[in-house]
Short mmCIF file of N, CA, C and O in Angstrom, two decimals:
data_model
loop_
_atom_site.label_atom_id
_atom_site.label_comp_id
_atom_site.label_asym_id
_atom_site.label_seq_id
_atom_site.Cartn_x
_atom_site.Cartn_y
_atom_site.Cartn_z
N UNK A 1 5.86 6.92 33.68
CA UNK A 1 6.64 6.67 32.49
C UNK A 1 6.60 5.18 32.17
O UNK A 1 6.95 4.32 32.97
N UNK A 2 6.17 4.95 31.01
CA UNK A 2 5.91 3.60 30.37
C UNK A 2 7.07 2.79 30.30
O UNK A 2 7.19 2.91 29.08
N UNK A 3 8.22 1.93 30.68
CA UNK A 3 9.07 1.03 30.07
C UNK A 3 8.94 -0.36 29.65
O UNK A 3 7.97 -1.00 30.05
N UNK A 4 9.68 -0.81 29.00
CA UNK A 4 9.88 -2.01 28.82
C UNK A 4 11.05 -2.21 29.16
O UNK A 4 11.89 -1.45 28.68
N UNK A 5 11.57 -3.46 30.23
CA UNK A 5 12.83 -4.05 30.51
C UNK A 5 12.78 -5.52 30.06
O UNK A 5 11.90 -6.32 30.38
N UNK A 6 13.89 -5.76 29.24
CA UNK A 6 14.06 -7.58 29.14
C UNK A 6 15.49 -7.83 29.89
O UNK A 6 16.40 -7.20 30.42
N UNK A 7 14.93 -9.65 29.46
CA UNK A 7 16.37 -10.07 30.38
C UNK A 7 16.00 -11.56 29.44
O UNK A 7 15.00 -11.91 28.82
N UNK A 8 17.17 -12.12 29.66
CA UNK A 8 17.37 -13.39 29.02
C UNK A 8 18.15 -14.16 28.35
O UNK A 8 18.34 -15.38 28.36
N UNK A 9 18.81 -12.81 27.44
CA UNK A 9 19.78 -12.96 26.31
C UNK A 9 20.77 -13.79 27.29
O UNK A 9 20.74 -14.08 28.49
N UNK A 10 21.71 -14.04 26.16
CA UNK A 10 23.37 -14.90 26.78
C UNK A 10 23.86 -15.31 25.53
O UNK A 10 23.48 -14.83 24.46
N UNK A 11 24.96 -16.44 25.70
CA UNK A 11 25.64 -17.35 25.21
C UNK A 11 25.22 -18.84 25.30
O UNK A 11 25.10 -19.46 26.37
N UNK A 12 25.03 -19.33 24.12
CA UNK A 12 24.55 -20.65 24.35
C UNK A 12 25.40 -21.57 23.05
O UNK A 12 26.14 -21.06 22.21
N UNK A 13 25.08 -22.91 23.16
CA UNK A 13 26.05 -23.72 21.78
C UNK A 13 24.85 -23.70 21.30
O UNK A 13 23.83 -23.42 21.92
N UNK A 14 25.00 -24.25 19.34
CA UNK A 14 23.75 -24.69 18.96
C UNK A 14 22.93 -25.90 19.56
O UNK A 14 23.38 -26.89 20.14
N UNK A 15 21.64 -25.57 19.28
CA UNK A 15 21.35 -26.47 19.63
C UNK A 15 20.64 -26.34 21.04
O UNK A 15 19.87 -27.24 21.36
N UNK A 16 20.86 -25.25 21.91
CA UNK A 16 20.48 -25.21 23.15
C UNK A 16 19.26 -24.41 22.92
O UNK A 16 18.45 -24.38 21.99
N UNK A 17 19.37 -23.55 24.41
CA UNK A 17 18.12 -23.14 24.28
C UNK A 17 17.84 -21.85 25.31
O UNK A 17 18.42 -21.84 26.40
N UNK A 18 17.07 -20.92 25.00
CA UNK A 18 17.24 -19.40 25.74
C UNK A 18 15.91 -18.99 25.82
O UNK A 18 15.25 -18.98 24.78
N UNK A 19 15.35 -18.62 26.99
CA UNK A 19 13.62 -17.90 27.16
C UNK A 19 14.45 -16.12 27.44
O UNK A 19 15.56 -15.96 27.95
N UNK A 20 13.72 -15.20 27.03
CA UNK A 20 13.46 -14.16 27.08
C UNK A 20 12.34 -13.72 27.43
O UNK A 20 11.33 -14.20 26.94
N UNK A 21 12.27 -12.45 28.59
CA UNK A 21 11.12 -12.24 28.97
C UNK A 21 11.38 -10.54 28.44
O UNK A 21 12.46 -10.18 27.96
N UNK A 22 10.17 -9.58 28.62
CA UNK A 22 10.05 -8.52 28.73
C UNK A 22 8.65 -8.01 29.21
O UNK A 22 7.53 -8.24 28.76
N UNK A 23 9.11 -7.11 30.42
CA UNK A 23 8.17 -6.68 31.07
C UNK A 23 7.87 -5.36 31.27
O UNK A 23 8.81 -4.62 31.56
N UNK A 24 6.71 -4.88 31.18
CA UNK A 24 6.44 -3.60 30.57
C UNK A 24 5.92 -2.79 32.55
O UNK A 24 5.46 -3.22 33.60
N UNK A 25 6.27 -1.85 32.13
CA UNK A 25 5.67 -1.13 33.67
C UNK A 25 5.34 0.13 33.69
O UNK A 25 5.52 0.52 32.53
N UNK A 26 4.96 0.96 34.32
CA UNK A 26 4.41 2.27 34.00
C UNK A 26 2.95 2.65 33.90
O UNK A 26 2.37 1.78 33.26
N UNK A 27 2.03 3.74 34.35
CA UNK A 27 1.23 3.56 34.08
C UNK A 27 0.23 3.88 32.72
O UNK A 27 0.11 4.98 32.19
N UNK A 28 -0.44 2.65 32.30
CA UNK A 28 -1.00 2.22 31.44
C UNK A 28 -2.18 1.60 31.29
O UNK A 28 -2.45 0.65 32.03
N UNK A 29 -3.27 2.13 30.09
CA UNK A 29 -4.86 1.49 30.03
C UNK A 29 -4.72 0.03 29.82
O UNK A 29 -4.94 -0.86 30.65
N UNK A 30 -4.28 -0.11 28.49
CA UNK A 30 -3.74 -1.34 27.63
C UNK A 30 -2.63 -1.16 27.66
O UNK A 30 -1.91 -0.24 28.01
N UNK A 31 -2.40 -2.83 26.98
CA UNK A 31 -1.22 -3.38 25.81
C UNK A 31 -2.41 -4.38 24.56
O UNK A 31 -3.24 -5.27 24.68
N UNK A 32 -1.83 -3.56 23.44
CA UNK A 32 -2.23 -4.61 22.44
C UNK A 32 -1.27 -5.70 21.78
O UNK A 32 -1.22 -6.78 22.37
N UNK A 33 -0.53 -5.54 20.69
CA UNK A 33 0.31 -6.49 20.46
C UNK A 33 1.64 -6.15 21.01
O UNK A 33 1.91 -5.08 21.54
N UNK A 34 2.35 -7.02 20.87
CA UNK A 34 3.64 -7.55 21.73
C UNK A 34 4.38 -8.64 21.21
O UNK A 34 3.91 -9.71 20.81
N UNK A 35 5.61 -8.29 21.24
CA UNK A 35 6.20 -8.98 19.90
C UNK A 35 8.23 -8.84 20.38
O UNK A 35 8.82 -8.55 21.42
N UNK A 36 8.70 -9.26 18.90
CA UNK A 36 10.33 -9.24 19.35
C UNK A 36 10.93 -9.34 18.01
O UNK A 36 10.65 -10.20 17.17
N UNK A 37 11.70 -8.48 17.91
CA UNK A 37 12.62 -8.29 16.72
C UNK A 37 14.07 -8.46 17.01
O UNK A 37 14.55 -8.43 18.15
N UNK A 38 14.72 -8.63 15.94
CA UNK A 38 15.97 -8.61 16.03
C UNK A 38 16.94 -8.39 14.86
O UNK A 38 16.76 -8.63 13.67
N UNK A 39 17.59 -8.08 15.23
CA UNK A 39 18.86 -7.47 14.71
C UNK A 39 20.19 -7.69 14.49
O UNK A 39 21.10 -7.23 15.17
N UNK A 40 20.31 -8.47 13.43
CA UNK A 40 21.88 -8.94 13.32
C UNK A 40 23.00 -8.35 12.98
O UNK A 40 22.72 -7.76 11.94
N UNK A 41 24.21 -8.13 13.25
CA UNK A 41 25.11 -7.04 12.68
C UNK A 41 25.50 -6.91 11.25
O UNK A 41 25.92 -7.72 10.41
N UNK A 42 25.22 -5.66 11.24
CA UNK A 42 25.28 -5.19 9.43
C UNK A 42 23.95 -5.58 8.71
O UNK A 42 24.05 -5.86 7.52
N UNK A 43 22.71 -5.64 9.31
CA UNK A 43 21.41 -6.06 8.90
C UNK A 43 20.21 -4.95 9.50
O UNK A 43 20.26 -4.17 10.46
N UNK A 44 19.24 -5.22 8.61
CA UNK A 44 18.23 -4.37 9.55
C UNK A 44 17.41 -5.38 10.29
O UNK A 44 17.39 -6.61 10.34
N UNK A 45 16.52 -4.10 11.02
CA UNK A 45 16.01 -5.10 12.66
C UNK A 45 14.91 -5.74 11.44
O UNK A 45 14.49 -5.12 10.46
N UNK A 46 14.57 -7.22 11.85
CA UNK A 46 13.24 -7.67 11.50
C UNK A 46 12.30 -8.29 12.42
O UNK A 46 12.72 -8.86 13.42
N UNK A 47 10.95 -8.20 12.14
CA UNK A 47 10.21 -8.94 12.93
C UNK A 47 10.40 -10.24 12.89
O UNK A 47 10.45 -10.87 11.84
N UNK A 48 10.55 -10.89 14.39
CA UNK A 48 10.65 -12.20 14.66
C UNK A 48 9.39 -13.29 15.21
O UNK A 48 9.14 -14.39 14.71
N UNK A 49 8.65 -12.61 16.48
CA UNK A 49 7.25 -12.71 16.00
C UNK A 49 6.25 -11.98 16.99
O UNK A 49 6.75 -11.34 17.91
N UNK A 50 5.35 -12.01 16.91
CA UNK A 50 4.41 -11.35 17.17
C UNK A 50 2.85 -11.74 18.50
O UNK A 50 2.24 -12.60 17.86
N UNK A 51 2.51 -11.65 19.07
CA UNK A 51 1.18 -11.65 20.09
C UNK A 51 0.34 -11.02 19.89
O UNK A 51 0.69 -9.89 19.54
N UNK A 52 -0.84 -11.19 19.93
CA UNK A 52 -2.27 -10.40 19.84
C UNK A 52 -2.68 -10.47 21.37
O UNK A 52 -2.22 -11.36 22.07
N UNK A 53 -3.47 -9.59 21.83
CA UNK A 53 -4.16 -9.44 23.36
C UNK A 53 -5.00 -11.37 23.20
O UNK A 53 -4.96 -12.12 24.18
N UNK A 54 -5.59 -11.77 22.01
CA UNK A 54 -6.34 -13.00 22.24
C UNK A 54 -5.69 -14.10 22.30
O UNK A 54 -6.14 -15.24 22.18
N UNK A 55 -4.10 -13.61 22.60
CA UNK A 55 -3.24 -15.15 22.17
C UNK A 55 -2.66 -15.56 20.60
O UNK A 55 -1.68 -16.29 20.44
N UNK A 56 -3.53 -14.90 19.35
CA UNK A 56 -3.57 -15.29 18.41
C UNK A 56 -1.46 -14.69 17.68
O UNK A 56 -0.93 -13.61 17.98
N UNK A 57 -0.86 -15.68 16.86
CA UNK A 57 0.51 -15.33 16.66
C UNK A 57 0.83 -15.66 15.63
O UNK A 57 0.13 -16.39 14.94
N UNK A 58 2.45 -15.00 15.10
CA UNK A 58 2.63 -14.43 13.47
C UNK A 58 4.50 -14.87 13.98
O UNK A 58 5.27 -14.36 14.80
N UNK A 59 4.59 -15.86 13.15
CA UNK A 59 6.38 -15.74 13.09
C UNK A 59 6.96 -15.74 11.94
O UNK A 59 6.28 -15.96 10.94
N UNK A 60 8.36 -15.49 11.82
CA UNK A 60 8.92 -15.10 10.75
C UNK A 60 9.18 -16.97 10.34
O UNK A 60 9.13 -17.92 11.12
N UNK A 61 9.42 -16.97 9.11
CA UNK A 61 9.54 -18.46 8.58
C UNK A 61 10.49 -19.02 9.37
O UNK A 61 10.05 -19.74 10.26
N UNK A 62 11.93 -18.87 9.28
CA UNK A 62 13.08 -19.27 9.97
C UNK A 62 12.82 -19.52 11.30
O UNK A 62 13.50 -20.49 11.63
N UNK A 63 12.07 -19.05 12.38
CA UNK A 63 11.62 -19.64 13.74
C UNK A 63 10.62 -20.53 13.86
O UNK A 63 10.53 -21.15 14.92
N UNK A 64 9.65 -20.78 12.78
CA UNK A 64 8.69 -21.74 12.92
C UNK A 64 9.08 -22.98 13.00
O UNK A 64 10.03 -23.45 12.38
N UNK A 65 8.32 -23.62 13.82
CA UNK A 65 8.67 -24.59 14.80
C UNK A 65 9.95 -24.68 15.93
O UNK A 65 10.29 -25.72 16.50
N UNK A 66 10.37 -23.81 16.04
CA UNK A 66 11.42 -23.76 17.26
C UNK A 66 11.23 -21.96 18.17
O UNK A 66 12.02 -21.61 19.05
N UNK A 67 10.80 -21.63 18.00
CA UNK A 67 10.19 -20.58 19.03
C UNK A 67 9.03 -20.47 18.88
O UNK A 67 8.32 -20.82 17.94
N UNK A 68 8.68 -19.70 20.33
CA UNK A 68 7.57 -19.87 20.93
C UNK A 68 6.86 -18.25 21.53
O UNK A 68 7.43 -17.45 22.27
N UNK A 69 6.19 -18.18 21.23
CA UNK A 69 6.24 -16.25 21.64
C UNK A 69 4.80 -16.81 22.69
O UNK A 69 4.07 -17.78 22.47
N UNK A 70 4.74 -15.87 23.77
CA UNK A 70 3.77 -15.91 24.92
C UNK A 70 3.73 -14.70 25.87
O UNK A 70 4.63 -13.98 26.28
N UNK A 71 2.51 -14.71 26.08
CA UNK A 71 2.20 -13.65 26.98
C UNK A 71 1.61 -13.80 28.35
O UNK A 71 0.92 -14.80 28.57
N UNK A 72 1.82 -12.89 29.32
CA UNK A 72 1.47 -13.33 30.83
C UNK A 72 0.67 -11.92 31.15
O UNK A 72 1.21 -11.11 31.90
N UNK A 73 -0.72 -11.62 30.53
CA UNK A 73 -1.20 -10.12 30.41
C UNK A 73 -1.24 -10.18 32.19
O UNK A 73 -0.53 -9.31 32.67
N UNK A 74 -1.59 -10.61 32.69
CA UNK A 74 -1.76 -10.29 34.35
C UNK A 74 -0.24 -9.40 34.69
O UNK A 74 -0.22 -8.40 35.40
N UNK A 75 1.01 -10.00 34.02
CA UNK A 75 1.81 -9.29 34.70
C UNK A 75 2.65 -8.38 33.19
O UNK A 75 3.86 -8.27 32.98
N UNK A 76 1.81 -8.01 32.60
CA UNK A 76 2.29 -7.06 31.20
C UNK A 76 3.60 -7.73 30.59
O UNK A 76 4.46 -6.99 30.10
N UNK A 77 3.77 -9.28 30.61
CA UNK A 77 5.15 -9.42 30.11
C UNK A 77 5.04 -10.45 29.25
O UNK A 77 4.25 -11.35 29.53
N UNK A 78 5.78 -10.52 28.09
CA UNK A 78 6.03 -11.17 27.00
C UNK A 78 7.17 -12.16 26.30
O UNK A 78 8.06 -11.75 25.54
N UNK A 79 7.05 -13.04 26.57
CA UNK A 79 8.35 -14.08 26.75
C UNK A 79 8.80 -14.84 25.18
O UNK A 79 7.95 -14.66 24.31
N UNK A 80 9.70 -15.44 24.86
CA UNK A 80 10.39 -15.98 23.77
C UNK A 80 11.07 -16.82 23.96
O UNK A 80 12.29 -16.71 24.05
N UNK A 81 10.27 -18.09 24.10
CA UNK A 81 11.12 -19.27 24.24
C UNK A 81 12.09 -19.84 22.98
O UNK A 81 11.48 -20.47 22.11
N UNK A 82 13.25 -19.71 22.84
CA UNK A 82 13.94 -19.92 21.92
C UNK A 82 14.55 -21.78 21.79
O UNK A 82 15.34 -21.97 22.72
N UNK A 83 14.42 -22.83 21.09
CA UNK A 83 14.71 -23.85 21.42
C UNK A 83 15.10 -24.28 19.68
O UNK A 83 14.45 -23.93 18.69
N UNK A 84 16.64 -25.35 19.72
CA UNK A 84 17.18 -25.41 18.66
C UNK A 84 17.22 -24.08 18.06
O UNK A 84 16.50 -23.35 17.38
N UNK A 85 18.75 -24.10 18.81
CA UNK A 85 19.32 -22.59 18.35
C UNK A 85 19.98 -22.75 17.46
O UNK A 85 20.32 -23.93 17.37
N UNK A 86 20.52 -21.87 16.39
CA UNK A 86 21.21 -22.07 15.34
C UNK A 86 22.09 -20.62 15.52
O UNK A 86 21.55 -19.56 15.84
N UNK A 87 23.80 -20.81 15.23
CA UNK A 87 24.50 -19.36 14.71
C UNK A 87 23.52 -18.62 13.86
O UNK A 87 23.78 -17.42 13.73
N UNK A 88 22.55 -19.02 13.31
CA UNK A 88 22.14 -17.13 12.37
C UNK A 88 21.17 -17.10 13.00
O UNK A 88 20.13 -17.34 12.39
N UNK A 89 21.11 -16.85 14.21
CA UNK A 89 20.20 -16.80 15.24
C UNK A 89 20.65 -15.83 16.14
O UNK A 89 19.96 -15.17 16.91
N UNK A 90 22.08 -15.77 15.95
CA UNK A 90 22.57 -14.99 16.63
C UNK A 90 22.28 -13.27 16.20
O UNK A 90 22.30 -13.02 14.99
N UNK A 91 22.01 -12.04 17.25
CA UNK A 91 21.62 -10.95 17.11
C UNK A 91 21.36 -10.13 18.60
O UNK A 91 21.58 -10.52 19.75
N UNK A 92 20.88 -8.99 18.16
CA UNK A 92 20.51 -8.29 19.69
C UNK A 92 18.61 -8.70 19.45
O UNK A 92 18.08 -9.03 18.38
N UNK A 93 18.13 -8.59 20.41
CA UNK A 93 16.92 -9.07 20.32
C UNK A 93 16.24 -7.82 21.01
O UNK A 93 16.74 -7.25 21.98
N UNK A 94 14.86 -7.40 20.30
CA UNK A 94 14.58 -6.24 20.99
C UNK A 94 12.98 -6.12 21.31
O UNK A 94 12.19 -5.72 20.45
N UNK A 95 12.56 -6.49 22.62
CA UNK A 95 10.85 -6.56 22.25
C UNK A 95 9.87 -5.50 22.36
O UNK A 95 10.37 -4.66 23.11
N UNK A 96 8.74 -5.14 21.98
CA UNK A 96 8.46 -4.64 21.71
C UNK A 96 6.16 -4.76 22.24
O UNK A 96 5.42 -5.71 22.48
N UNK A 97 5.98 -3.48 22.19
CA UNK A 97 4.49 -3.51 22.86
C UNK A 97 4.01 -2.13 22.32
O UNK A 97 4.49 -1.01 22.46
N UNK A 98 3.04 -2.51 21.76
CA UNK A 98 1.88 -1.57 21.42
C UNK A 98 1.11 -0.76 22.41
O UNK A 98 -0.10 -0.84 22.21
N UNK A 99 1.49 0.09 23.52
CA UNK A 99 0.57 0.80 24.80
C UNK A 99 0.14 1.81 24.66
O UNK A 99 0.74 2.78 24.21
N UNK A 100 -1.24 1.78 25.11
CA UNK A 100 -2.08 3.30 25.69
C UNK A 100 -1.62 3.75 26.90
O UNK A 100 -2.19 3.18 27.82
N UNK A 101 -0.89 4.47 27.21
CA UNK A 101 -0.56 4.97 28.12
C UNK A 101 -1.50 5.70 28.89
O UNK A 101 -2.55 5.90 28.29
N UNK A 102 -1.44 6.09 29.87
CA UNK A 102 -2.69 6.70 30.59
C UNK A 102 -3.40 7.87 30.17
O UNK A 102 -4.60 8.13 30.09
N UNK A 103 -2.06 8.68 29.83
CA UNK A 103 -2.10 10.06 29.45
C UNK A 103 -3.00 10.43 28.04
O UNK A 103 -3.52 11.52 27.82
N UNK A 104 -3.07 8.93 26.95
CA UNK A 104 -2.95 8.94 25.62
C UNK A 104 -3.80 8.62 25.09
O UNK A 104 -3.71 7.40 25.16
N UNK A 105 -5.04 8.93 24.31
CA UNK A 105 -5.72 8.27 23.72
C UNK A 105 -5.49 7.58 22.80
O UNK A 105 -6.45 6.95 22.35
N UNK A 106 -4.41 7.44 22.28
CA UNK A 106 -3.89 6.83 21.68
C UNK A 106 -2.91 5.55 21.68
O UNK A 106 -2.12 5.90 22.56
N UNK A 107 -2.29 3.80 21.06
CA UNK A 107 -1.29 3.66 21.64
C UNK A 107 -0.62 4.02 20.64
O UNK A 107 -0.91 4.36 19.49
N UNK A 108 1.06 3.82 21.67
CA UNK A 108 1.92 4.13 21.09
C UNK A 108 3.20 2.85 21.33
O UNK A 108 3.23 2.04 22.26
N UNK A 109 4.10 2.96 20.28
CA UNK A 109 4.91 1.92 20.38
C UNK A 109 6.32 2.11 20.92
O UNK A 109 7.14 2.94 20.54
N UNK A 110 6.50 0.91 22.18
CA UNK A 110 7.49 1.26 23.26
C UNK A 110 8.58 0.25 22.32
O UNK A 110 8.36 -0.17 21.18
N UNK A 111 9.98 -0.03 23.29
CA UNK A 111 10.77 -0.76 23.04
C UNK A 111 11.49 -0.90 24.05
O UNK A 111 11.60 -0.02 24.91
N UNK A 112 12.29 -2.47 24.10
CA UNK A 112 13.24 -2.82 25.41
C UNK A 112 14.06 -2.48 25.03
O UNK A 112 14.00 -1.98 23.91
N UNK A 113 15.60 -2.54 25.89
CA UNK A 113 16.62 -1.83 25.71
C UNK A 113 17.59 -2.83 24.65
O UNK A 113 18.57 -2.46 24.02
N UNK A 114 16.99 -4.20 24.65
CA UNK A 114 17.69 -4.87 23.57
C UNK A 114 18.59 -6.07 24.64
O UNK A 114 19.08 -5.93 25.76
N UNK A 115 18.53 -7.29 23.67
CA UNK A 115 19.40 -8.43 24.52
C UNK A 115 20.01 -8.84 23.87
O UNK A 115 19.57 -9.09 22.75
N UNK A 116 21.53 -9.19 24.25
CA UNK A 116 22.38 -10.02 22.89
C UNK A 116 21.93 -11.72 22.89
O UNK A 116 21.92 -12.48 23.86
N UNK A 117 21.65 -11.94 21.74
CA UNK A 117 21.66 -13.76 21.72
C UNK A 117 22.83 -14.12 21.01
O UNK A 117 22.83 -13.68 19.86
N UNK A 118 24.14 -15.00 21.43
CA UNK A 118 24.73 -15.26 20.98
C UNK A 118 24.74 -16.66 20.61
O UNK A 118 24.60 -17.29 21.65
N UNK A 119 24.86 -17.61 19.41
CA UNK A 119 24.88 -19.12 19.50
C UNK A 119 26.06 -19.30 18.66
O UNK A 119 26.26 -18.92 17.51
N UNK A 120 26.88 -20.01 19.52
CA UNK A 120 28.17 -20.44 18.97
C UNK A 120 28.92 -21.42 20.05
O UNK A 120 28.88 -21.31 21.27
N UNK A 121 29.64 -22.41 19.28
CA UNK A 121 30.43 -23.29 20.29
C UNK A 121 31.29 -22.98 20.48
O UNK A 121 32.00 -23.60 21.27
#
């Protein structure tokens, strides 16, 4: 059975700073892209940003230049360095991976169970 688990989320003031990881396990051919959305209350989820298997990456305007999206394919996990945090930053954060599962000729798209980011003093 394929999962994804993250960890990372918290409480921080503005201004600080939060890495998120998510690590995928189960058995699996691939991962193609890999990525992290989020979700603010009373909003829908949006993409925040995105990984390609070559490294190559896609962020939403509002994070450019202060996050950082990365991947560690040796150990299937996908991290989000968050730096100069801002309150509308605040949300559940949820990442996300494109996998072929063993079984599948196909991939299919998993999800973590979700992390709260809170930024407030």
């Amino acid at each position: 059975q394929v999962q994804l688990v993250e960890s990372g989320g918290g409480l921080v003031q503005p201004g600080g700073s939060l890495r998120l990881s998510c690590a995928a396990s189960g058995r699996m051919v691939s991962i193609n892209s890999m990525g992290w959305y989020s979700q603010a209350p009373g909003k829908e989820r949006e993409l925040v940003a995105v990984i390609r298997p070559g490294g190559n990456t896609n962020y939403v305007d509002s994070v450019k230049g202060r996050f950082t999206i990365s991947r560690d394919n040796t150990k299937n996990t996908v991290y989000l360095q968050m730096n100069s945090l801002k309150p509308e930053d605040t949300a559940v954060y949820y990442c996300y991976a494109d996998i072929r599962p063993y079984y599948s000729p196909t991939y299919i798209n998993y999800w973590g169970q979700g992390t709260q980011v809170t930024v407030s003093s």
